[in-house]
Coordinates of C-alpha atoms and ligand atoms in Angstrom, one line a residue:
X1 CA 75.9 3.7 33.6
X2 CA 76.3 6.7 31.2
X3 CA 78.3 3.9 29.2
X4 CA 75.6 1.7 28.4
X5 CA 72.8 4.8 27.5
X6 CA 71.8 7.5 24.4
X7 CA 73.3 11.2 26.0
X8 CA 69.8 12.4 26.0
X9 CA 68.1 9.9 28.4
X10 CA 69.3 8.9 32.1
X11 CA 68.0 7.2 35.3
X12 CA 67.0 9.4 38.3
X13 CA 70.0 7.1 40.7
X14 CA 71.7 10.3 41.8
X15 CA 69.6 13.2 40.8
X16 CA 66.4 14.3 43.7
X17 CA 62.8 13.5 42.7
X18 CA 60.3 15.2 44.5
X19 CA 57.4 12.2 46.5
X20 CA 54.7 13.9 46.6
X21 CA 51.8 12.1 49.3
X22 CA 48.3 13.2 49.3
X23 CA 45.2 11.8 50.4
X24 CA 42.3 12.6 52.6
X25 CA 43.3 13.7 56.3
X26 CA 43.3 10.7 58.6
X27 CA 44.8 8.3 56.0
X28 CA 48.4 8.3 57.4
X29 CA 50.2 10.6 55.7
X30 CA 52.0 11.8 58.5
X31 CA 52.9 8.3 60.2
X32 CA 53.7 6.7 56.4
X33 CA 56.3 9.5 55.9
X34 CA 57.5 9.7 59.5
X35 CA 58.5 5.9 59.4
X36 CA 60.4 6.4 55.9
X37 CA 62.5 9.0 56.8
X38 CA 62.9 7.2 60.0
X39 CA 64.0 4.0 57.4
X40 CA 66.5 6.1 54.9
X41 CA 68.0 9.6 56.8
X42 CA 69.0 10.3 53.2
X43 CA 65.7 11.7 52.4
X44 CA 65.0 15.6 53.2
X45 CA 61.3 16.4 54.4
X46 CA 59.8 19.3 53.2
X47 CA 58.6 21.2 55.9
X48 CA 55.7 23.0 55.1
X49 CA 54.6 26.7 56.5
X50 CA 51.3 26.8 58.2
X51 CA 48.8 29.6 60.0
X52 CA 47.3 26.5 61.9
X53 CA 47.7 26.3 65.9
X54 CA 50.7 24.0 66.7
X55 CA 49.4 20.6 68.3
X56 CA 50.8 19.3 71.4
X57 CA 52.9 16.5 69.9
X58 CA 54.1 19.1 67.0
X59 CA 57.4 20.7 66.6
X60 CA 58.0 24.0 65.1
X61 CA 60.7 23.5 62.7
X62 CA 60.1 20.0 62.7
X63 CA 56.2 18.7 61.5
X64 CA 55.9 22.4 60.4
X65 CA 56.7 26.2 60.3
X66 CA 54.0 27.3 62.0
X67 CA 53.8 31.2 61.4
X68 CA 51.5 34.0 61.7
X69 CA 48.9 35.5 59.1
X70 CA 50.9 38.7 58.4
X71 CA 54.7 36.2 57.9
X72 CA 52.4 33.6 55.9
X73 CA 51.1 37.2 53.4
X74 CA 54.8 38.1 53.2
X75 CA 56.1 34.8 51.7
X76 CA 53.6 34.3 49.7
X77 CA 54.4 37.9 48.5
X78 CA 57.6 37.4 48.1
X79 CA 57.5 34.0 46.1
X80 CA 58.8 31.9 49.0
X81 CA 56.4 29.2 48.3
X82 CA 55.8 26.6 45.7
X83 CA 52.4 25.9 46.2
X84 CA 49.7 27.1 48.8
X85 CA 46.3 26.4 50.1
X86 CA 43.4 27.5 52.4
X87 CA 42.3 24.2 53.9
X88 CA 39.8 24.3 57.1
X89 CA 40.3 27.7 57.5
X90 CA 44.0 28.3 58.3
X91 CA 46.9 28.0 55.1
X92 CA 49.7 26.0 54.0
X93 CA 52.4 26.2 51.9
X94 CA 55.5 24.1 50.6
X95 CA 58.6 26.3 51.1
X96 CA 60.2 26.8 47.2
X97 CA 63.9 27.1 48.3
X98 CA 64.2 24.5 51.0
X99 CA 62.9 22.0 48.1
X100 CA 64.9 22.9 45.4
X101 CA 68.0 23.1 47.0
X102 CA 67.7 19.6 48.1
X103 CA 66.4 18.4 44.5
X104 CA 69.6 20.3 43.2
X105 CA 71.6 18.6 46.0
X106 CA 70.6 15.1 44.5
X107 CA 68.6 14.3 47.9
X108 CA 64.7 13.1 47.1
X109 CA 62.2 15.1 48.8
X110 CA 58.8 14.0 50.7
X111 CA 56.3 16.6 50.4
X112 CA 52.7 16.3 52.4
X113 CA 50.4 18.4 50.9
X114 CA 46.6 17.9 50.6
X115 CA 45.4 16.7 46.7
X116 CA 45.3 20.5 45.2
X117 CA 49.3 20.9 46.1
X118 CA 49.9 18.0 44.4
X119 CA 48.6 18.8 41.5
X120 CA 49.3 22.6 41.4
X121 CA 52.8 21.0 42.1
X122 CA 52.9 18.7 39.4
X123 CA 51.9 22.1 37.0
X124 CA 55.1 24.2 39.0
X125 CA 57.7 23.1 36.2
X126 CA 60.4 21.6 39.1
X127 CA 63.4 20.4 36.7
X128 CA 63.3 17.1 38.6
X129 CA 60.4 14.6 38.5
X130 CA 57.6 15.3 40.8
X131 CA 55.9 11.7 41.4
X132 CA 52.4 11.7 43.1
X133 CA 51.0 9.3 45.6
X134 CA 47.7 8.9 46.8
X135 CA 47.1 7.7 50.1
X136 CA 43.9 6.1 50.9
X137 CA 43.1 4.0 54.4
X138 CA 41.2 0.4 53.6
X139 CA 37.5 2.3 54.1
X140 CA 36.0 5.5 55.0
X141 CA 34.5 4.0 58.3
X142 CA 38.2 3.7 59.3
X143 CA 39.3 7.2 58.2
X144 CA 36.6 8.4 60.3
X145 CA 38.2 6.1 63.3
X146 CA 41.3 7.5 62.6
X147 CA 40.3 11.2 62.4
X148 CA 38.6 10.6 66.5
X149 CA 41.5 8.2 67.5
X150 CA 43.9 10.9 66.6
X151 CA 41.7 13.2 68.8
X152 CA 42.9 16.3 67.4
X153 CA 39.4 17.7 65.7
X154 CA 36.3 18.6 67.3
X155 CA 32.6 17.2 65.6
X156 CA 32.3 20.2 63.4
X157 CA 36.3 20.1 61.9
X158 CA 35.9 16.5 61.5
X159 CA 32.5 16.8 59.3
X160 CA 34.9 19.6 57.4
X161 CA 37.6 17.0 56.7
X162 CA 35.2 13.9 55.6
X163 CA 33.6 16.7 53.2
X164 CA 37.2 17.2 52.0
X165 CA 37.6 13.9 52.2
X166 CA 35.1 13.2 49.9
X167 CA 36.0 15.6 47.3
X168 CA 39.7 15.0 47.2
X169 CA 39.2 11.0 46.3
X170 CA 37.6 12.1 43.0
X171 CA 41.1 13.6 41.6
X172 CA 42.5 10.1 41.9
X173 CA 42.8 9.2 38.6
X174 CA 44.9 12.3 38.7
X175 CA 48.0 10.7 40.5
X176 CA 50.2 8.2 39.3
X177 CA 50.2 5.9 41.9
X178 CA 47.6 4.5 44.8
X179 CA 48.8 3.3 48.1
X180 CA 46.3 1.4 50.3
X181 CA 47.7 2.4 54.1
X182 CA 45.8 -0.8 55.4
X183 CA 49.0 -2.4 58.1
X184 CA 51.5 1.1 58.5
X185 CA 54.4 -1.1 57.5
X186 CA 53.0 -2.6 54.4
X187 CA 52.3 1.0 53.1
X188 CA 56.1 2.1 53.8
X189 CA 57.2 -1.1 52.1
X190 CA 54.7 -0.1 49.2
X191 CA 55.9 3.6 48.9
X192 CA 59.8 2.5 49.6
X193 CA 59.4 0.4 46.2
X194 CA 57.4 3.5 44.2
X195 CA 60.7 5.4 45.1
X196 CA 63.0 2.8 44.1
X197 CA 61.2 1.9 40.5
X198 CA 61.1 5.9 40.0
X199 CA 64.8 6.2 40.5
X200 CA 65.1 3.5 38.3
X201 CA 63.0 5.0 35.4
X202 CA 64.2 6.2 32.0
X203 CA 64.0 9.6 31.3
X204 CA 64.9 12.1 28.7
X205 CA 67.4 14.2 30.4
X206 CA 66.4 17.5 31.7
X207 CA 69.3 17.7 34.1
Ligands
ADP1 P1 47.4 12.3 58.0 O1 48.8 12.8 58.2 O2 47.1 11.7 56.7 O3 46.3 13.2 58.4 P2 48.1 10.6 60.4 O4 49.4 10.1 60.0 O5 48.0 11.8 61.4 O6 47.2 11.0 59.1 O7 47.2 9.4 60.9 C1 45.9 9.6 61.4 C2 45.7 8.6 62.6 O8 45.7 7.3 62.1 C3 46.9 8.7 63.6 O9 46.4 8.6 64.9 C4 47.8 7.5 63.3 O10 48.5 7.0 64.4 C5 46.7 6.5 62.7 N1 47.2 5.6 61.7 C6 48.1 5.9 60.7 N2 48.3 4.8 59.9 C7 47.6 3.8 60.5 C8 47.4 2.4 60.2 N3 48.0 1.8 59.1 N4 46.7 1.6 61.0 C9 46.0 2.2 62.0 N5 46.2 3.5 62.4 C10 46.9 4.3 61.6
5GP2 P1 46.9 19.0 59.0 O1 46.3 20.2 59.6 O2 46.2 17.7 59.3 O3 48.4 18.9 59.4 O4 47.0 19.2 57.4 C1 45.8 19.5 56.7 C2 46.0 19.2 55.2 O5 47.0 20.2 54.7 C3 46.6 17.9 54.9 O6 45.9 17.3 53.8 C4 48.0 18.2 54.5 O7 48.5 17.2 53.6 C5 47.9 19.5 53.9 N1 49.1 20.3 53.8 C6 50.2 20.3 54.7 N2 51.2 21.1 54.2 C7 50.7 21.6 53.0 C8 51.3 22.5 52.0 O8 52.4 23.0 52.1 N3 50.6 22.7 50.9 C9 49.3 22.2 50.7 N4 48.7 22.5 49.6 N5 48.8 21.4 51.6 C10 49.5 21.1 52.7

């Protein structure tokens, strides 16, 4: 390939970009990256540090590091994190080492953060390409019917996430692509080809 190209641009084939998926709660982020990593093993997850309680079908380690107040106040002290957030009253934050090590490892990385991550990501400076994806469901009567079938908020934290919700869809225009998570598999088809026309993309080289 390096035949055929000027020695300051490349293609991403071989070097990590960072996925980036956002979107309101209840849209499917979770499911939508649980299926692609499921689809190609070759993609890391980053797994995100959190004060919120552990839900019954979550592993630590796994869907997230879920620490206490005091460990969350050391790493932010200590600069272990990219990125963090207050959301709904507990924090989260993407873990700065286990992301770049994979990004230098040539592995892309899926990173679930809510929409001010993703931005305040996009501003962190990564030396690899940090592509954003917004994830919306088809309506907001079916994010709501998401949110309850999920069963995991109670009236007053689901009227916190719709007001979220409705705030986070407004930095849209922000991203630089929208994924419509209408039929699960159509959205992991639609997502699969975002990463496969980024790693196709010319870039100047920064590598
Ligand atoms: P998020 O991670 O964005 O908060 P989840 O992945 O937890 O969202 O999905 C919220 C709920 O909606 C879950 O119960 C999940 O099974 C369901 N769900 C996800 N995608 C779809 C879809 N395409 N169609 C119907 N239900 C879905
Ligand atoms: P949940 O409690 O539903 O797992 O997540 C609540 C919100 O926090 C979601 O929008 C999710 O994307 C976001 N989130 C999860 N991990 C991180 C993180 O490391 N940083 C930021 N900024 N948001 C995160």
């Amino acid at each position: 390939m390096k035949d055929f190209l000027p020695k300051s641009w490349t293609v991403q084939e071989g070097h990590g970009i960072a996925l980036v998926i956002a979107g309101p709660s209840g849209a499917g982020k979770s499911s939508v990256i649980a299926e692609i990593l499921r689809r190609d093993p070759g993609l890391a997850f980053s797994v995100s540090a959190t004060t919120r309680p552990r839900r019954p079908d979550e592993k630590d380690g796994h869907d997230y590091h879920f620490v206490s107040d005091t460990e969350f106040d050391r790493r932010v002290e200590v600069g272990d994190l990219l990125e963090w957030t207050t959301y709904g009253g507990h924090r989260y934050g993407t873990p700065r080492r286990e992301v770049t090590a994979r990004l230098i490892a040539g592995r892309d990385v899926v990173i679930n953060v809510e929409v001010q991550g993703a931005l305040a990501l996009r501003r962190a400076d990564l030396p690899h390409p940090v592509v954003l994806v917004f994830l919306v469901p088809p309506s907001r009567d079916e994010l709501v019917r998401r949110i309850r079938g999920r069963g995991t908020e109670t009236d007053a934290t689901l009227a916190a996430r719709l007001a979220i919700a409705d705030e986070e869809v407004r930095h849209i225009p922000e991203f630089d692509y929208l994924v419509v998570n209408d039929v699960l598999d159509r959205a992991v088809a639609r997502v699969e080809a975002i990463l496969a026309a980024e790693r196709s993309r010319l870039r100047r080289c920064s590598l």
